[in-house]
mmCIF file of C-alpha atoms and ligand atoms in Angstrom:
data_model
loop_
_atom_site.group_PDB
_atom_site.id
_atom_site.type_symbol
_atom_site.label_atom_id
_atom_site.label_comp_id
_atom_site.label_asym_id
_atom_site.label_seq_id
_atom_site.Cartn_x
_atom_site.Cartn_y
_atom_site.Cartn_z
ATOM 1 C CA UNK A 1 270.988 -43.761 136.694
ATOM 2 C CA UNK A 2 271.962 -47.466 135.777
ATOM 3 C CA UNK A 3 272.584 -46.037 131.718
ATOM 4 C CA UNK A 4 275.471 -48.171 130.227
ATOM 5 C CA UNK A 5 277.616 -45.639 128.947
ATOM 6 C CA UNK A 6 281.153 -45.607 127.415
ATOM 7 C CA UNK A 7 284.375 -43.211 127.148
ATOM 8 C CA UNK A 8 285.734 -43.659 124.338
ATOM 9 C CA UNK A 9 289.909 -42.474 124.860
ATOM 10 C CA UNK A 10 289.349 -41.985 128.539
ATOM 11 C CA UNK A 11 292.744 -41.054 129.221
ATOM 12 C CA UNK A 12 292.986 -41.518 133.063
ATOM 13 C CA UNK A 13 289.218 -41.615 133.264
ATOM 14 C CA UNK A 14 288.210 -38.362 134.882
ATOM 15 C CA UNK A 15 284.855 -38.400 133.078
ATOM 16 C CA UNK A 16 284.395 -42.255 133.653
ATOM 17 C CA UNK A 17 284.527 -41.748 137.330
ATOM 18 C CA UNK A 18 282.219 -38.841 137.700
ATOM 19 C CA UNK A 19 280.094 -40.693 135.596
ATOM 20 C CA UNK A 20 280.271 -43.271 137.934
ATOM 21 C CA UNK A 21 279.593 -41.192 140.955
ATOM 22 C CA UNK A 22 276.407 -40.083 139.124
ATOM 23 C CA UNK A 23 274.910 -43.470 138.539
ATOM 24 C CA UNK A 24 275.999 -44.909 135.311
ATOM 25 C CA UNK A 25 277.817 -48.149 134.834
ATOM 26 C CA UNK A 26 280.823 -46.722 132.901
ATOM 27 C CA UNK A 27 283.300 -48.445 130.851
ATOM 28 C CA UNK A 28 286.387 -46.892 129.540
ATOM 29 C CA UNK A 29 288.296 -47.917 126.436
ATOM 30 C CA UNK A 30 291.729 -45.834 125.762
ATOM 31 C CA UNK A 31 294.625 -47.649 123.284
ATOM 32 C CA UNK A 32 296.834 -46.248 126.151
ATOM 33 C CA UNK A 33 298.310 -48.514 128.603
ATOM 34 C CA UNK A 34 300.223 -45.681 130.451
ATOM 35 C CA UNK A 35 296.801 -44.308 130.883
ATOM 36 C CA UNK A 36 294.652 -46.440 131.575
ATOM 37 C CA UNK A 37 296.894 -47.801 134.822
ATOM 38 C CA UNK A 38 296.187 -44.180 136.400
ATOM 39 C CA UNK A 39 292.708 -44.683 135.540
ATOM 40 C CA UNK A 40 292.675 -48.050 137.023
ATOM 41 C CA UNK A 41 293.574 -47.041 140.647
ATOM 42 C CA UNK A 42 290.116 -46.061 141.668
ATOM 43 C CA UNK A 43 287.335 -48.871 140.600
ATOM 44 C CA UNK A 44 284.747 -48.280 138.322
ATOM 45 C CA UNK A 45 281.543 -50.484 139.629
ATOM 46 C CA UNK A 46 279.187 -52.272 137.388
ATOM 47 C CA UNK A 47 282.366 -51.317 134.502
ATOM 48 C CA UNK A 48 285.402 -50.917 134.116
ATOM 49 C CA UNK A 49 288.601 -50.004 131.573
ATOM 50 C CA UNK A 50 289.462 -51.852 128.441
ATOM 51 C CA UNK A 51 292.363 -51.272 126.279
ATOM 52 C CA UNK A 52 291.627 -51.255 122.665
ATOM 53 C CA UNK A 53 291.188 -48.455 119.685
ATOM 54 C CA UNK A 54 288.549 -46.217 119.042
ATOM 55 C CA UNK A 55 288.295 -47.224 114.822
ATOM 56 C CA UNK A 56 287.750 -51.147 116.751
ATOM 57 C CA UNK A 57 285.732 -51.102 119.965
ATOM 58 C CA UNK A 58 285.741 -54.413 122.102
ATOM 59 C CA UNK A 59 282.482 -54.060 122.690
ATOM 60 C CA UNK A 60 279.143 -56.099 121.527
ATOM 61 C CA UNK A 61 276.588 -54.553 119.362
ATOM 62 C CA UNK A 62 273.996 -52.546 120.522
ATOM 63 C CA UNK A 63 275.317 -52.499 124.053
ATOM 64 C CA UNK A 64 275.315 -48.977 125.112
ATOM 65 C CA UNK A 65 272.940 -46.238 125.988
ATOM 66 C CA UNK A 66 275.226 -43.623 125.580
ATOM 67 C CA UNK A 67 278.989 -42.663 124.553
ATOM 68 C CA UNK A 68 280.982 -39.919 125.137
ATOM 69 C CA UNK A 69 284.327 -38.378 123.994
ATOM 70 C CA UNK A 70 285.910 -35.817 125.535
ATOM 71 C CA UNK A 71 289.203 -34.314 123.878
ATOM 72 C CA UNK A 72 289.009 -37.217 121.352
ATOM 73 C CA UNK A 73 287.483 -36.236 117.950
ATOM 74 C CA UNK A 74 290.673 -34.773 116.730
ATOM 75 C CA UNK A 75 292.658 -37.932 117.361
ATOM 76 C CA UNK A 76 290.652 -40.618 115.955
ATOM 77 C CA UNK A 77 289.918 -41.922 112.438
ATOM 78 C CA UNK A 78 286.742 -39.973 112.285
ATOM 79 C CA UNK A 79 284.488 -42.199 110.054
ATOM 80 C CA UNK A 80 285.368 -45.229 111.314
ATOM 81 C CA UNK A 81 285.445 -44.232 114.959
ATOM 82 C CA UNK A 82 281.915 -42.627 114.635
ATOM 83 C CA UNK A 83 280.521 -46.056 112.781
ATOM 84 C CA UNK A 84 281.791 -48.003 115.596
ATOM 85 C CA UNK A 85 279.696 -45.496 118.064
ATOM 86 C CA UNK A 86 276.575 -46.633 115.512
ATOM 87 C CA UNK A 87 277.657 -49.930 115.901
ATOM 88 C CA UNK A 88 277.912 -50.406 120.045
ATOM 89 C CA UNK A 89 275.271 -47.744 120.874
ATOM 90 C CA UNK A 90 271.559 -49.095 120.707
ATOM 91 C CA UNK A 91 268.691 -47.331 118.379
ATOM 92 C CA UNK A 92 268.492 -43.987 119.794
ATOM 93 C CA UNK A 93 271.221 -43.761 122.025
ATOM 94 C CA UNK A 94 273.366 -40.603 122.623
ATOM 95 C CA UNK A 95 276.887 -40.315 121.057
ATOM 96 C CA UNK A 96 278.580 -37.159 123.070
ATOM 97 C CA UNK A 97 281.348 -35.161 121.954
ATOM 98 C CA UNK A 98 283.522 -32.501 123.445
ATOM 99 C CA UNK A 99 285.993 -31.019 121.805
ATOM 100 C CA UNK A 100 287.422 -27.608 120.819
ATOM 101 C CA UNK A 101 285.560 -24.807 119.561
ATOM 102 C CA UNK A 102 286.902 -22.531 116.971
ATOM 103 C CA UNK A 103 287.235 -19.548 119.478
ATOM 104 C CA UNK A 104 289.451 -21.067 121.211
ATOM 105 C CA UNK A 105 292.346 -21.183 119.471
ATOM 106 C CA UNK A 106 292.082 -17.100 119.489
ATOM 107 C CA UNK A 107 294.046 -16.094 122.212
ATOM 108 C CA UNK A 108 295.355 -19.326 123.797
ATOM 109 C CA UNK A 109 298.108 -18.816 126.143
ATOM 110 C CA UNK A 110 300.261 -21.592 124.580
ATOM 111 C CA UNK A 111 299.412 -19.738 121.026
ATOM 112 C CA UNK A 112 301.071 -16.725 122.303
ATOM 113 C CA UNK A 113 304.023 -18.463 123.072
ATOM 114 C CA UNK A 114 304.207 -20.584 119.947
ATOM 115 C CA UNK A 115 303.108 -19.305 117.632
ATOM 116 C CA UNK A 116 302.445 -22.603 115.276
ATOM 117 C CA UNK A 117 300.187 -23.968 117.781
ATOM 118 C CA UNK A 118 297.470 -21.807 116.404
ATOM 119 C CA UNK A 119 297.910 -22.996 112.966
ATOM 120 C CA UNK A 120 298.577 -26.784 114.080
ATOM 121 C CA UNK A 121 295.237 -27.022 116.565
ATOM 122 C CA UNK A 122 292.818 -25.115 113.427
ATOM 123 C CA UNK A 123 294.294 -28.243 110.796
ATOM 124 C CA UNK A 124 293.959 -31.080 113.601
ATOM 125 C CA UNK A 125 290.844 -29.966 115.561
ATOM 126 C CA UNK A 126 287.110 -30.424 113.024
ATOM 127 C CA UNK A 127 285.007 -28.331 112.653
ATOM 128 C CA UNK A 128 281.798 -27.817 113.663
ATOM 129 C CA UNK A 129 280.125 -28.373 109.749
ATOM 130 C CA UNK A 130 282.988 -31.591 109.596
ATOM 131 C CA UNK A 131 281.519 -33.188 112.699
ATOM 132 C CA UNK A 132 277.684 -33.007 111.448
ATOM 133 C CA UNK A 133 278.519 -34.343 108.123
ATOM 134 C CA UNK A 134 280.546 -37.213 109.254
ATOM 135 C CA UNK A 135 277.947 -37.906 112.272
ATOM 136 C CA UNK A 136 275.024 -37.792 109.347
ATOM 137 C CA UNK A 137 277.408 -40.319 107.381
ATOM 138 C CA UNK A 138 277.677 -42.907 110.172
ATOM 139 C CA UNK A 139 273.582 -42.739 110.561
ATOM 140 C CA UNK A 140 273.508 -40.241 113.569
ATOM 141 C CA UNK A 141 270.548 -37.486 113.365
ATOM 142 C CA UNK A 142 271.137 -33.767 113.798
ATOM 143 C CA UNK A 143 273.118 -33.167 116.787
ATOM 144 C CA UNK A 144 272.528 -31.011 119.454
ATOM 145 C CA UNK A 145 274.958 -28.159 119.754
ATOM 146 C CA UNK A 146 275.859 -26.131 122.838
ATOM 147 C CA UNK A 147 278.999 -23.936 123.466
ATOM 148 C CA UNK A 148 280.533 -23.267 126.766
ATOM 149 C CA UNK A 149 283.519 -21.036 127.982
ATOM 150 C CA UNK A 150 285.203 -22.548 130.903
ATOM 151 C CA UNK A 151 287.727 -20.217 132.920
ATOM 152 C CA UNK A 152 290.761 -22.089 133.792
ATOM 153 C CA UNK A 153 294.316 -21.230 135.500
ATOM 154 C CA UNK A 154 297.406 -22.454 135.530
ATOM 155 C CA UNK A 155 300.270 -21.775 138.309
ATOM 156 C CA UNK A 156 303.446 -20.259 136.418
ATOM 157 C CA UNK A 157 305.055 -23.672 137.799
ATOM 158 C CA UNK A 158 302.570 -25.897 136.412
ATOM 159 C CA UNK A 159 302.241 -23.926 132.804
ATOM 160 C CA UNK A 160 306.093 -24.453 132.561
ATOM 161 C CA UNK A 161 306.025 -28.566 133.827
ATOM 162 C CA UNK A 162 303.642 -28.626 130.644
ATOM 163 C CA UNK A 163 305.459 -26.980 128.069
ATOM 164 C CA UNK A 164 308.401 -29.178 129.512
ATOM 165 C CA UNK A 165 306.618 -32.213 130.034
ATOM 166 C CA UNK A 166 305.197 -31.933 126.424
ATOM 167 C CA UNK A 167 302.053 -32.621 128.138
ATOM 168 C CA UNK A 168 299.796 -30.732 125.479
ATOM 169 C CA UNK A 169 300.235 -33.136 122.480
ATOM 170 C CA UNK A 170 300.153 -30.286 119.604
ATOM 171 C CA UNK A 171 304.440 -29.341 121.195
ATOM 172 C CA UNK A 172 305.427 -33.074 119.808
ATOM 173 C CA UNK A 173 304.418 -31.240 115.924
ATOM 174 C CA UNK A 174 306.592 -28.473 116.606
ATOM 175 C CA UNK A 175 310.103 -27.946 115.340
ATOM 176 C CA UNK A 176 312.792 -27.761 117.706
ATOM 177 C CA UNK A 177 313.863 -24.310 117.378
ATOM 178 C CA UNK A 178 310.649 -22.950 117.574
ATOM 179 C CA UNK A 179 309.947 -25.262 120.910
ATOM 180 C CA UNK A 180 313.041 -23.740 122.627
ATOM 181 C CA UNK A 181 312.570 -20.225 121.637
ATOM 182 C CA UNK A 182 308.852 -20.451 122.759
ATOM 183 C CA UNK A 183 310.071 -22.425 126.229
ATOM 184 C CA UNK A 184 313.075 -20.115 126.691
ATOM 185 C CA UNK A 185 310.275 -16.669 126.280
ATOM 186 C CA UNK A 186 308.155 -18.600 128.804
ATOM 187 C CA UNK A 187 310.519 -19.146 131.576
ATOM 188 C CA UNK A 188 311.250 -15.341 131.182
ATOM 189 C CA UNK A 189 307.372 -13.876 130.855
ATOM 190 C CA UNK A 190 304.667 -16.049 132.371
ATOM 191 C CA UNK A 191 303.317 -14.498 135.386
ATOM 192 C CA UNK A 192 302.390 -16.006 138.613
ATOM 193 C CA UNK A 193 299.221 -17.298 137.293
ATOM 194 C CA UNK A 194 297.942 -18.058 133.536
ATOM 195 C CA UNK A 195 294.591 -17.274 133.324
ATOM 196 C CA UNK A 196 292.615 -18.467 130.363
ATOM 197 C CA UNK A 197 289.441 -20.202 129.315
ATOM 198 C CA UNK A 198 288.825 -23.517 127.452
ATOM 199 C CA UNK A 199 286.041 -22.849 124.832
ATOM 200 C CA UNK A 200 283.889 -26.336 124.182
ATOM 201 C CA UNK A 201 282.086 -27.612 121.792
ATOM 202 C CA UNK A 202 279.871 -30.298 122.802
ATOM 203 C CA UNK A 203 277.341 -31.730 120.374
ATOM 204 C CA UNK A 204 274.948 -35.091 120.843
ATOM 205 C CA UNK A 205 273.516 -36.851 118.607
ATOM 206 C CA UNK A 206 271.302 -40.010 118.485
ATOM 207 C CA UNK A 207 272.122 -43.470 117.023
ATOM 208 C CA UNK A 208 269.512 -43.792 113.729
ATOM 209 C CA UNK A 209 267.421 -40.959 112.043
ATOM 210 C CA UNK A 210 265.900 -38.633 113.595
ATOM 211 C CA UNK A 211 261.821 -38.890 114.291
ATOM 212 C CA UNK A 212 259.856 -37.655 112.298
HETATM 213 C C1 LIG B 1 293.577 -35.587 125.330
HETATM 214 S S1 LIG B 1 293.328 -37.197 126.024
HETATM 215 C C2 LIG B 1 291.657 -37.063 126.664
HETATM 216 C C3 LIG B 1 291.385 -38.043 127.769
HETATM 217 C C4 LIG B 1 289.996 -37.983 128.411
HETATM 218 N N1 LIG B 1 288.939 -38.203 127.463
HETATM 219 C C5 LIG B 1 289.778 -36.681 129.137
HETATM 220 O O1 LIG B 1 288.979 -35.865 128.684
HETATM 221 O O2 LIG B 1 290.429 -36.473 130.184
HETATM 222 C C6 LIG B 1 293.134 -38.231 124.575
HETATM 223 C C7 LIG B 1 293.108 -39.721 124.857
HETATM 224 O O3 LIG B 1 292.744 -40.422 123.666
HETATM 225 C C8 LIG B 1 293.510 -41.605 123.579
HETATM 226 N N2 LIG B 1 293.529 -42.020 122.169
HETATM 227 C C9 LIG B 1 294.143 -41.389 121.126
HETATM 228 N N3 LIG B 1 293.887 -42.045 119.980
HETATM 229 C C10 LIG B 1 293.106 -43.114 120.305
HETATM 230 C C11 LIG B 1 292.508 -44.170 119.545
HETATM 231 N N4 LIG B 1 292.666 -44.238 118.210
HETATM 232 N N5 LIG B 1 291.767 -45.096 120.198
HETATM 233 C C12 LIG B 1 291.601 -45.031 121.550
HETATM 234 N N6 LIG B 1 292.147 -44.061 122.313
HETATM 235 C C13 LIG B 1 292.880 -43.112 121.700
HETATM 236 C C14 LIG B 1 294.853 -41.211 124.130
HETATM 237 O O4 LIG B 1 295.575 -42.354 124.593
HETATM 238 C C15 LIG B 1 294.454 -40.279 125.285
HETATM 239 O O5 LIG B 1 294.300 -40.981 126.483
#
């Protein structure tokens, strides 16, 4: 309660808010304007949102207690995102991320219907080893690690407004023949529902060497 924390790519702020609700004073910095004027319609007290880059935070030194970036990591410049975390988290604050496991590119719904996606997601998303070595390289100590499977569902409707909305970033990297045989196999075979589960990878590490 009271932490500063920050969300680094906040997208329309879902985690800055329940954040908020919890206790922390929560800013939100996303290089999206589009974004951040969803994120901006409910107020974030004793914070707020920021527009600016993850490789350049507008933040002061040593300002935060901890950081957090969820669906992120495979976005960013890596080493220069992570030594701007060193840089605007104080000694021994918490960098958080979430991001995809390995697992769950195995059996994606979208991978079943394109099949790229697979191969696109394993070359964009890092990897578990990538993430500790570039963490170590920005000054971080070990992280913690924990995986968790979370069971999601889509509405045949809303799986189909995101294929055509291009909502899931990885269809942009498609080519265009592949996009409209996968969308044309989907309007024909998704059922009802999509069931599927989102497997995380969350790690957190703290700002400076670990104690000895
Ligand atoms: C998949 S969304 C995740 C949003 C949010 N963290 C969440 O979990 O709902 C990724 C966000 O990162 C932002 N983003 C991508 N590259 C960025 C960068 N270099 N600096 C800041 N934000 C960035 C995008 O604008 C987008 O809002």
């Amino acid at each position: 309660v009271g932490a500063r924390v920050l969300d680094v790519g906040c997208g329309t702020g879902r985690v800055a808010h329940a954040l908020a609700e919890r206790g922390a004073r929560v800013w939100g910095v996303d290089a999206s304007d589009e974004m951040l004027s969803v994120a901006r319609r409910r107020e974030l007290p004793g914070g707020g949102f920021k527009r600016g880059q993850a490789e350049r935070l507008p933040f002061k030194d040593g300002w935060f207690d901890a950081a957090v970036l969820r669906q992120v990591v495979h976005l960013v410049e890596r080493p220069r995102t992570f030594a701007e975390l060193g840089r605007v988290l104080r000694p021994g604050g918490r960098a958080v991320i979430a991001t995809f496991d390995r697992a769950h590119f195995e059996g994606y719904w979208l991978g079943n219907l394109f099949p790229s996606v697979d191969r696109i997601d394993r070359g964009r998303f890092p990897t578990l080893d990538e993430l500790e070595v570039e963490l170590r390289g920005a000054g971080f100590g070990a992280p913690a690690v924990t995986r968790l499977t979370q069971p999601a569902s889509l509405s045949r409707d809303e799986a189909l407004e995101r294929i055509r909305g291009r909502y899931i970033s990885t269809l942009h990297l498609l080519d265009p023949e592949e996009y409209d045989r996968g969308l044309a196999r989907a309007e024909q075979e998704l059922p009802e529902r999509v069931e599927y589960e989102l497997d995380w990878l969350v790690l957190a590490a703290a700002n400076g060497p670990a104690p000895r």
